[in-house]
Amino acid sequence: MALNLLLARWQFGVTTVFHFFFVPVTIGLSLLIAVLETIYVRRGDEAYRRLAEFFGRLFLVNFALGVVTGILQEFQFGMNWSSYSRFVGDVFGAPLAVEALLAFFLESTFLGVWIFGWDRISKSLHAASMWLVALGTLISAFWILTANSFMQEPVGYALRGGRAEMTDFLALLGNPQLWVEFPHTVFGAYATAGFFMAGISAYQILRRHHPDLFARSLRLGVLFAAVFSLLVVVMGHAQAVHLVSAQPMKMAASEALWQTSPSPAPWTLVAIPDSANQRNYLEIQIPYALSLLAYGRLSGSVPGIEQLQAQAVARYGPGDYVPPVGVTFWSFRLMVLAGTLMLLLGLYGAVLLWRGRDLAARERYLRLLVWAIALPYVANATGWLMTEIGRQPWVVTGLLKTADAVSPTVSALDVGLSLALFTLLYSLMAAADLHLTLKYVRLGLEGRESEEVPEVGVESTLGL
């Protein structure tokens, strides 16, 4: 692999993983804050306003860093991936223009209204501004994933002059990949915010900082975490079923399935893939599970890498069409492990709430929730790695290889220097995000206000 290509791929991976640390939590927190403020408007309970302001400060920190990291990320498309930009420019132009004009306009305008509108506009209008921010983040995610779905499964285009030109805008919107990828990603963002709110609320309760108030946000966060962790699993299964037909090589690589499986197909729980010899060591398998994952039934074989490589050579010509199997295999398993722990923790809390138990009194569960803040970040990052690395060697499946997408005139030295600079900048921004988040968490509700808050009995914490 050419050095400039290798460095450009590292740069894209580093910047995108950093960017994706900030985005999901802002998508989900905007909705949770809107819910808190709506409860405040409907009940006139100042406690919910204080919670909305507290989590609003954490939202603003992550939103600002998400915007900055996104802008820097776009810079590298023009610098390192000019051939890719020319190839997909006609297809991506409309979705990304709508994203910038409509979604970012909604987010930035009404976020300004929300920040400066406290006690200056009506309570209802102020709450509505956060709902519009939440809608803007959702629209933004939709159009960006529309573009990403085209990279996974190209539709609605024609190849002219060595580039893809959009011929059917509605086909982009009806891309089957979009309708499994978009809900899976958005539900993951809501689950991320649910664990974020639940974990921070648990921390405040453990330090005896307004435990009566934070018990309310704890319940809301746990409910969000439980519901959306479950929906993430449901949509993840739908995405896996679609993957078998749309990108069978990615499915085979994520399973380290070198030869076509028997029917029913076992799922490899753990293994040490050996790409050089196309075999696995120390396999532990669960019978029937891969058939269930791939088809939703207890029968059916799954195509292996060897068979799919032969089909790709026959279709696209000589070449290596196998993605890095070890990274794809373990990324998928880390995502599944993190998602399973999220589901168990969320459902456990939801069951306790349903049975009328007091979550705030369960110290061991509260401590687990604090640590569980990291789980969605692990799941999001490894899920993205599996999705993007599993598509290799294609940057646009079946149309453009990653090796042909890199800028031909940018030297390896230039890419290396910008990689070092971006890594340093993004590390500093991540450190700043962590510092500000911890600072506001420690300040707690007194970060902005210090008036007395009515006491809320533990007994009343069983309902929002």
XYZ file of N, CA and C in Angstrom, residues 225-382:
474
model
N -32.334 4.573 28.034
C -31.288 3.572 27.801
C -31.899 2.206 27.509
N -32.926 1.833 28.269
C -33.544 0.513 28.098
C -34.277 0.411 26.762
N -35.132 1.390 26.487
C -35.956 1.330 25.268
C -35.081 1.368 24.022
N -34.123 2.295 23.987
C -33.360 2.456 22.750
C -32.238 1.416 22.619
N -31.742 0.868 23.721
C -30.802 -0.250 23.598
C -31.505 -1.445 22.963
N -32.753 -1.674 23.358
C -33.524 -2.765 22.765
C -33.772 -2.515 21.277
N -34.140 -1.268 20.930
C -34.398 -0.944 19.521
C -33.116 -1.020 18.688
N -31.976 -0.669 19.297
C -30.698 -0.800 18.593
C -30.452 -2.258 18.216
N -30.736 -3.160 19.145
C -30.552 -4.592 18.864
C -31.486 -5.042 17.743
N -32.734 -4.609 17.804
C -33.716 -4.995 16.765
C -33.255 -4.510 15.389
N -32.849 -3.232 15.314
C -32.419 -2.691 14.018
C -31.055 -3.246 13.616
N -30.215 -3.592 14.589
C -28.940 -4.229 14.263
C -29.161 -5.560 13.591
N -30.144 -6.308 14.078
C -30.471 -7.592 13.439
C -30.990 -7.363 12.020
N -31.860 -6.361 11.836
C -32.369 -6.051 10.492
C -31.218 -5.665 9.561
N -30.239 -4.932 10.097
C -29.098 -4.533 9.286
C -28.249 -5.755 8.903
N -28.102 -6.697 9.832
C -27.331 -7.908 9.532
C -28.012 -8.735 8.446
N -29.338 -8.853 8.526
C -30.086 -9.602 7.502
C -29.894 -8.950 6.132
N -29.930 -7.608 6.117
C -29.742 -6.904 4.840
C -28.308 -7.060 4.332
N -27.364 -7.113 5.265
C -25.941 -7.190 4.914
C -25.629 -8.443 4.112
N -26.294 -9.546 4.418
C -26.005 -10.806 3.745
C -26.222 -10.694 2.236
N -27.252 -9.959 1.836
C -27.520 -9.816 0.403
C -26.804 -8.612 -0.204
N -26.673 -7.513 0.550
C -26.104 -6.289 -0.018
C -24.579 -6.275 0.013
N -23.974 -6.730 1.110
C -22.519 -6.732 1.258
C -22.071 -8.049 1.920
N -22.216 -9.168 1.179
C -21.911 -10.473 1.796
C -20.456 -10.598 2.242
N -19.518 -9.913 1.554
C -18.115 -10.005 1.962
C -17.912 -9.377 3.342
N -18.621 -8.280 3.623
C -18.500 -7.656 4.946
C -19.024 -8.599 6.027
N -20.140 -9.274 5.733
C -20.681 -10.228 6.695
C -19.704 -11.376 6.922
N -19.109 -11.904 5.824
C -18.169 -13.018 5.955
C -16.934 -12.586 6.744
N -16.433 -11.348 6.492
C -15.248 -10.873 7.213
C -15.560 -10.663 8.691
N -16.760 -10.162 8.988
C -17.119 -9.919 10.390
C -17.274 -11.236 11.151
N -17.425 -12.357 10.410
C -17.523 -13.671 11.040
C -16.244 -14.489 10.893
N -15.228 -13.912 10.198
C -14.011 -14.666 9.873
C -14.392 -16.013 9.266
N -15.353 -15.965 8.344
C -15.907 -17.169 7.723
C -15.168 -17.403 6.404
N -14.121 -18.212 6.446
C -13.261 -18.373 5.265
C -13.938 -19.209 4.189
N -14.612 -20.274 4.579
C -15.351 -21.098 3.616
C -16.847 -20.990 3.905
N -17.642 -21.227 2.861
C -19.095 -21.162 3.025
C -19.536 -22.135 4.121
N -20.386 -21.656 4.994
C -20.783 -22.434 6.171
C -21.762 -23.538 5.792
N -21.895 -24.539 6.639
C -22.991 -25.509 6.442
C -24.315 -24.859 6.846
N -25.381 -25.592 6.658
C -26.693 -25.135 7.114
C -27.247 -26.148 8.124
N -27.579 -25.723 9.318
C -27.531 -24.365 9.870
C -26.104 -23.919 10.165
N -25.896 -22.576 10.188
C -24.552 -22.031 10.366
C -24.314 -21.663 11.821
N -23.165 -22.113 12.377
C -22.844 -21.704 13.763
C -22.240 -20.298 13.778
N -22.414 -19.591 14.896
C -21.822 -18.258 15.052
C -20.549 -18.386 15.876
N -19.464 -17.839 15.345
C -18.181 -17.898 16.041
C -18.140 -16.812 17.103
N -18.188 -17.251 18.361
C -18.208 -16.293 19.466
C -16.850 -15.615 19.606
N -15.778 -16.402 19.656
C -14.425 -15.859 19.692
C -13.532 -16.743 18.813
N -12.471 -16.150 18.284
C -11.507 -16.881 17.461
C -10.301 -15.980 17.251
N -9.210 -16.587 16.793
C -8.036 -15.811 16.384
C -7.885 -16.003 14.884
N -8.355 -15.040 14.069
C -8.277 -15.197 12.608
C -6.831 -15.123 12.118
N -6.488 -15.990 11.170
C -5.171 -16.007 10.531
C -5.400 -15.749 9.044
N -5.268 -14.462 8.640
C -5.580 -14.104 7.252
C -4.610 -14.725 6.272
N -3.337 -14.881 6.670
C -2.341 -15.422 5.745
C -2.685 -16.845 5.320
N -3.178 -17.641 6.255
C -3.501 -19.039 5.954
C -5.002 -19.285 5.845
N -5.793 -18.217 5.945
C -7.257 -18.298 5.826
C -7.845 -19.384 6.734
N -7.550 -19.248 8.012
C -8.106 -20.173 8.992
C -8.193 -19.460 10.336
N -8.916 -20.069 11.269
C -9.047 -19.497 12.609
C -8.471 -20.448 13.643
N -7.957 -19.866 14.723
C -7.480 -20.656 15.844
C -8.412 -20.440 17.042
N -8.501 -21.454 17.879
C -9.221 -21.368 19.158
C -10.658 -20.882 18.981
N -11.368 -21.489 18.057
C -12.755 -21.091 17.793
C -13.693 -21.610 18.889
N -14.597 -20.756 19.299
C -15.714 -21.170 20.156
C -16.985 -20.778 19.411
N -17.808 -21.759 19.082
C -18.968 -21.488 18.231
C -20.283 -21.818 18.932
N -21.315 -21.086 18.536
C -22.670 -21.328 19.046
C -23.510 -21.867 17.888
N -23.972 -23.112 17.977
C -24.741 -23.698 16.868
C -25.981 -22.873 16.511
N -26.305 -22.834 15.220
C -27.513 -22.185 14.681
C -27.465 -20.644 14.721
N -26.602 -20.078 15.538
C -26.716 -18.640 15.820
C -26.445 -17.767 14.597
N -25.516 -18.180 13.697
C -25.241 -17.346 12.524
C -26.409 -17.387 11.537
N -27.042 -18.532 11.392
C -28.251 -18.590 10.544
C -29.335 -17.673 11.094
N -29.463 -17.675 12.416
C -30.464 -16.812 13.048
C -30.118 -15.340 12.833
N -28.829 -15.009 12.953
C -28.399 -13.625 12.773
C -28.562 -13.175 11.327
N -28.227 -14.073 10.379
C -28.208 -13.683 8.966
C -29.578 -13.724 8.306
N -30.430 -14.660 8.758
C -31.719 -14.854 8.070
C -32.935 -14.758 8.987
N -32.700 -14.723 10.291
C -33.828 -14.693 11.216
C -34.513 -16.035 11.345
N -33.817 -17.108 10.987
C -34.371 -18.460 11.135
C -33.239 -19.416 11.503
N -33.556 -20.649 11.852
C -32.558 -21.602 12.339
C -31.982 -22.471 11.232
N -31.983 -21.990 9.990
C -31.386 -22.742 8.880
C -30.849 -21.756 7.851
N -29.986 -22.264 6.974
C -29.423 -21.430 5.915
C -27.913 -21.299 6.066
N -27.192 -21.515 4.947
C -25.745 -21.354 4.976
C -25.375 -19.922 4.605
N -24.172 -19.503 5.015
C -23.708 -18.142 4.764
C -22.465 -18.231 3.888
N -22.425 -17.450 2.774
C -21.269 -17.514 1.866
C -19.973 -17.142 2.580
N -18.885 -17.873 2.246
C -17.595 -17.619 2.869
C -16.711 -16.702 2.034
N -15.611 -16.274 2.621
C -14.705 -15.325 1.982
C -14.123 -15.896 0.694
N -13.718 -17.182 0.720
C -13.098 -17.787 -0.458
C -14.042 -17.762 -1.655
N -15.288 -18.134 -1.453
C -16.272 -18.137 -2.538
C -16.551 -16.711 -3.011
N -16.681 -15.767 -2.089
C -16.992 -14.383 -2.452
C -15.819 -13.703 -3.166
N -14.575 -14.063 -2.779
C -13.406 -13.529 -3.463
C -13.404 -13.993 -4.928
N -13.721 -15.265 -5.149
C -13.772 -15.779 -6.530
C -14.859 -15.063 -7.337
N -16.005 -14.823 -6.714
C -17.086 -14.113 -7.416
C -16.673 -12.676 -7.748
N -15.950 -12.036 -6.816
C -15.526 -10.640 -7.044
C -14.502 -10.569 -8.177
N -13.587 -11.529 -8.218
C -12.601 -11.552 -9.301
C -13.304 -11.731 -10.649
N -14.286 -12.631 -10.698
C -15.025 -12.855 -11.946
C -15.799 -11.596 -12.359
N -16.247 -10.802 -11.383
C -17.073 -9.632 -11.710
C -16.253 -8.361 -11.965
N -15.194 -8.167 -11.135
C -14.461 -6.895 -11.203
C -13.050 -7.035 -11.762
N -12.576 -8.263 -11.972
C -11.222 -8.465 -12.464
C -10.293 -8.867 -11.333
N -9.027 -9.160 -11.688
C -8.060 -9.613 -10.674
C -7.885 -8.593 -9.562
N -7.665 -9.094 -8.347
C -7.464 -8.202 -7.213
C -7.809 -8.889 -5.905
N -7.493 -8.211 -4.807
C -7.807 -8.722 -3.473
C -9.034 -7.978 -2.960
N -10.142 -8.659 -2.794
C -11.408 -8.030 -2.395
C -11.789 -8.386 -0.949
N -10.788 -8.838 -0.186
C -11.039 -9.252 1.200
C -10.642 -8.111 2.151
N -11.557 -7.611 2.962
C -11.206 -6.564 3.936
C -10.338 -7.134 5.051
N -9.738 -6.272 5.867
C -8.961 -6.764 7.019
C -9.866 -7.558 7.959
N -9.669 -8.881 7.973
C -10.612 -9.760 8.673
C -10.511 -9.612 10.196
N -9.273 -9.558 10.725
C -9.126 -9.495 12.177
C -9.800 -8.273 12.788
N -9.580 -7.091 12.173
C -10.179 -5.853 12.704
C -11.699 -5.909 12.595
N -12.204 -6.362 11.436
C -13.658 -6.430 11.245
C -14.289 -7.410 12.227
N -13.642 -8.564 12.407
C -14.163 -9.607 13.297
C -14.262 -9.089 14.741
N -13.165 -8.503 15.246
C -13.155 -8.097 16.651
C -13.927 -6.810 16.895
N -13.996 -5.918 15.890
C -14.829 -4.718 16.040
C -16.289 -5.121 16.245
N -16.733 -6.082 15.442
C -18.111 -6.539 15.549
C -18.386 -7.135 16.927
N -17.442 -7.926 17.426
C -17.677 -8.570 18.732
C -17.633 -7.573 19.898
N -16.747 -6.590 19.798
C -16.735 -5.561 20.847
C -18.028 -4.759 20.829
N -18.532 -4.464 19.621
C -19.807 -3.752 19.521
C -20.935 -4.579 20.143
N -20.969 -5.866 19.809
C -22.013 -6.746 20.347
C -21.906 -6.857 21.867
N -20.655 -6.990 22.373
C -20.467 -7.101 23.821
C -20.939 -5.833 24.538
N -20.525 -4.676 24.023
C -20.943 -3.413 24.650
C -22.462 -3.252 24.569
N -23.033 -3.595 23.391
C -24.489 -3.468 23.234
C -25.246 -4.413 24.151
N -24.722 -5.620 24.354
C -25.385 -6.575 25.246
C -25.375 -6.076 26.691
N -24.223 -5.546 27.130
C -24.152 -5.002 28.495
C -25.099 -3.821 28.659
N -25.173 -2.975 27.616
C -26.114 -1.839 27.669
C -27.548 -2.335 27.820
N -27.897 -3.341 27.027
C -29.262 -3.864 27.069
C -29.582 -4.455 28.441
N -28.649 -5.227 29.006
C -28.899 -5.859 30.306
C -29.049 -4.806 31.405
N -28.146 -3.799 31.404
C -28.232 -2.759 32.429
C -29.510 -1.936 32.292
N -29.849 -1.603 31.040
C -31.053 -0.802 30.809
C -32.316 -1.558 31.197
N -32.405 -2.823 30.764
C -33.607 -3.604 31.065
C -33.731 -3.863 32.569
N -32.592 -4.088 33.235
C -32.632 -4.304 34.689
C -33.226 -3.085 35.389
N -32.770 -1.898 34.986
C -33.311 -0.672 35.583
C -34.783 -0.477 35.255
N -35.154 -0.795 34.004
C -36.553 -0.631 33.611
C -37.457 -1.582 34.394
N -36.980 -2.804 34.618
C -37.778 -3.769 35.395
C -37.947 -3.278 36.838
N -36.873 -2.743 37.402
C -36.966 -2.206 38.764
C -37.988 -1.075 38.833
N -37.958 -0.191 37.846
C -38.929 0.911 37.815
C -40.352 0.370 37.680
N -40.522 -0.606 36.800
C -41.848 -1.187 36.576
C -42.389 -1.842 37.843
N -41.475 -2.397 38.664
C -41.882 -3.037 39.917
C -41.965 -2.046 41.073
N -41.773 -0.775 40.763
C -41.938 0.268 41.781
C -40.769 0.410 42.728
N -39.588 -0.067 42.335
C -38.412 0.023 43.210
C -37.739 1.390 43.050
N -37.006 1.772 44.076
C -36.314 3.061 44.090
C -34.894 2.879 43.558
N -34.655 3.333 42.334
C -33.328 3.184 41.738
C -32.272 3.936 42.535
N -32.655 5.097 43.072
C -31.691 5.956 43.768
C -31.153 5.302 45.036
N -31.839 4.285 45.532
C -31.396 3.627 46.757
C -30.493 2.425 46.479
N -30.293 2.088 45.220
C -29.484 0.903 44.860
C -28.068 1.354 44.473
N -27.222 1.405 45.493
C -25.892 1.978 45.318
C -25.055 1.199 44.308
N -25.136 -0.135 44.332
C -24.324 -0.931 43.405
C -24.732 -0.663 41.958
N -26.032 -0.560 41.723
C -26.517 -0.272 40.366
C -26.100 1.130 39.927
N -26.138 2.078 40.871
C -25.722 3.444 40.538
C -24.258 3.473 40.117
N -23.416 2.731 40.834
C -21.989 2.704 40.478
C -21.790 2.071 39.090
N -22.554 1.041 38.787
C -22.463 0.439 37.455
C -22.866 1.429 36.371
N -23.898 2.218 36.652
C -24.351 3.197 35.653
C -23.291 4.256 35.383
N -22.552 4.651 36.416
C -21.483 5.638 36.203
C -20.451 5.075 35.222
N -20.015 3.844 35.446
C -19.046 3.224 34.535
C -19.652 2.938 33.169
N -20.956 2.702 33.144
C -21.621 2.339 31.879
C -21.711 3.500 30.905
N -21.369 4.711 31.328
C -21.360 5.843 30.384
C -20.445 5.520 29.197
N -19.375 4.756 29.454
C -18.397 4.460 28.389
C -18.924 3.437 27.376
N -19.888 2.607 27.776
C -20.312 1.499 26.900
C -20.825 1.962 25.531
N -21.731 2.952 25.451
C -22.199 3.368 24.119
C -21.082 3.939 23.252
N -20.097 4.608 23.873
C -18.984 5.142 23.090
C -18.177 4.003 22.463
N -17.972 2.932 23.233
C -17.276 1.757 22.695
C -18.093 1.141 21.552
N -19.399 1.002 21.777
C -20.273 0.394 20.757
C -20.311 1.249 19.492
N -20.422 2.579 19.651
C -20.476 3.463 18.483
C -19.180 3.397 17.673
N -18.045 3.480 18.377
C -16.751 3.501 17.674
C -16.476 2.175 16.971
N -16.686 1.058 17.667
C -16.399 -0.243 17.045
C -17.412 -0.576 15.947
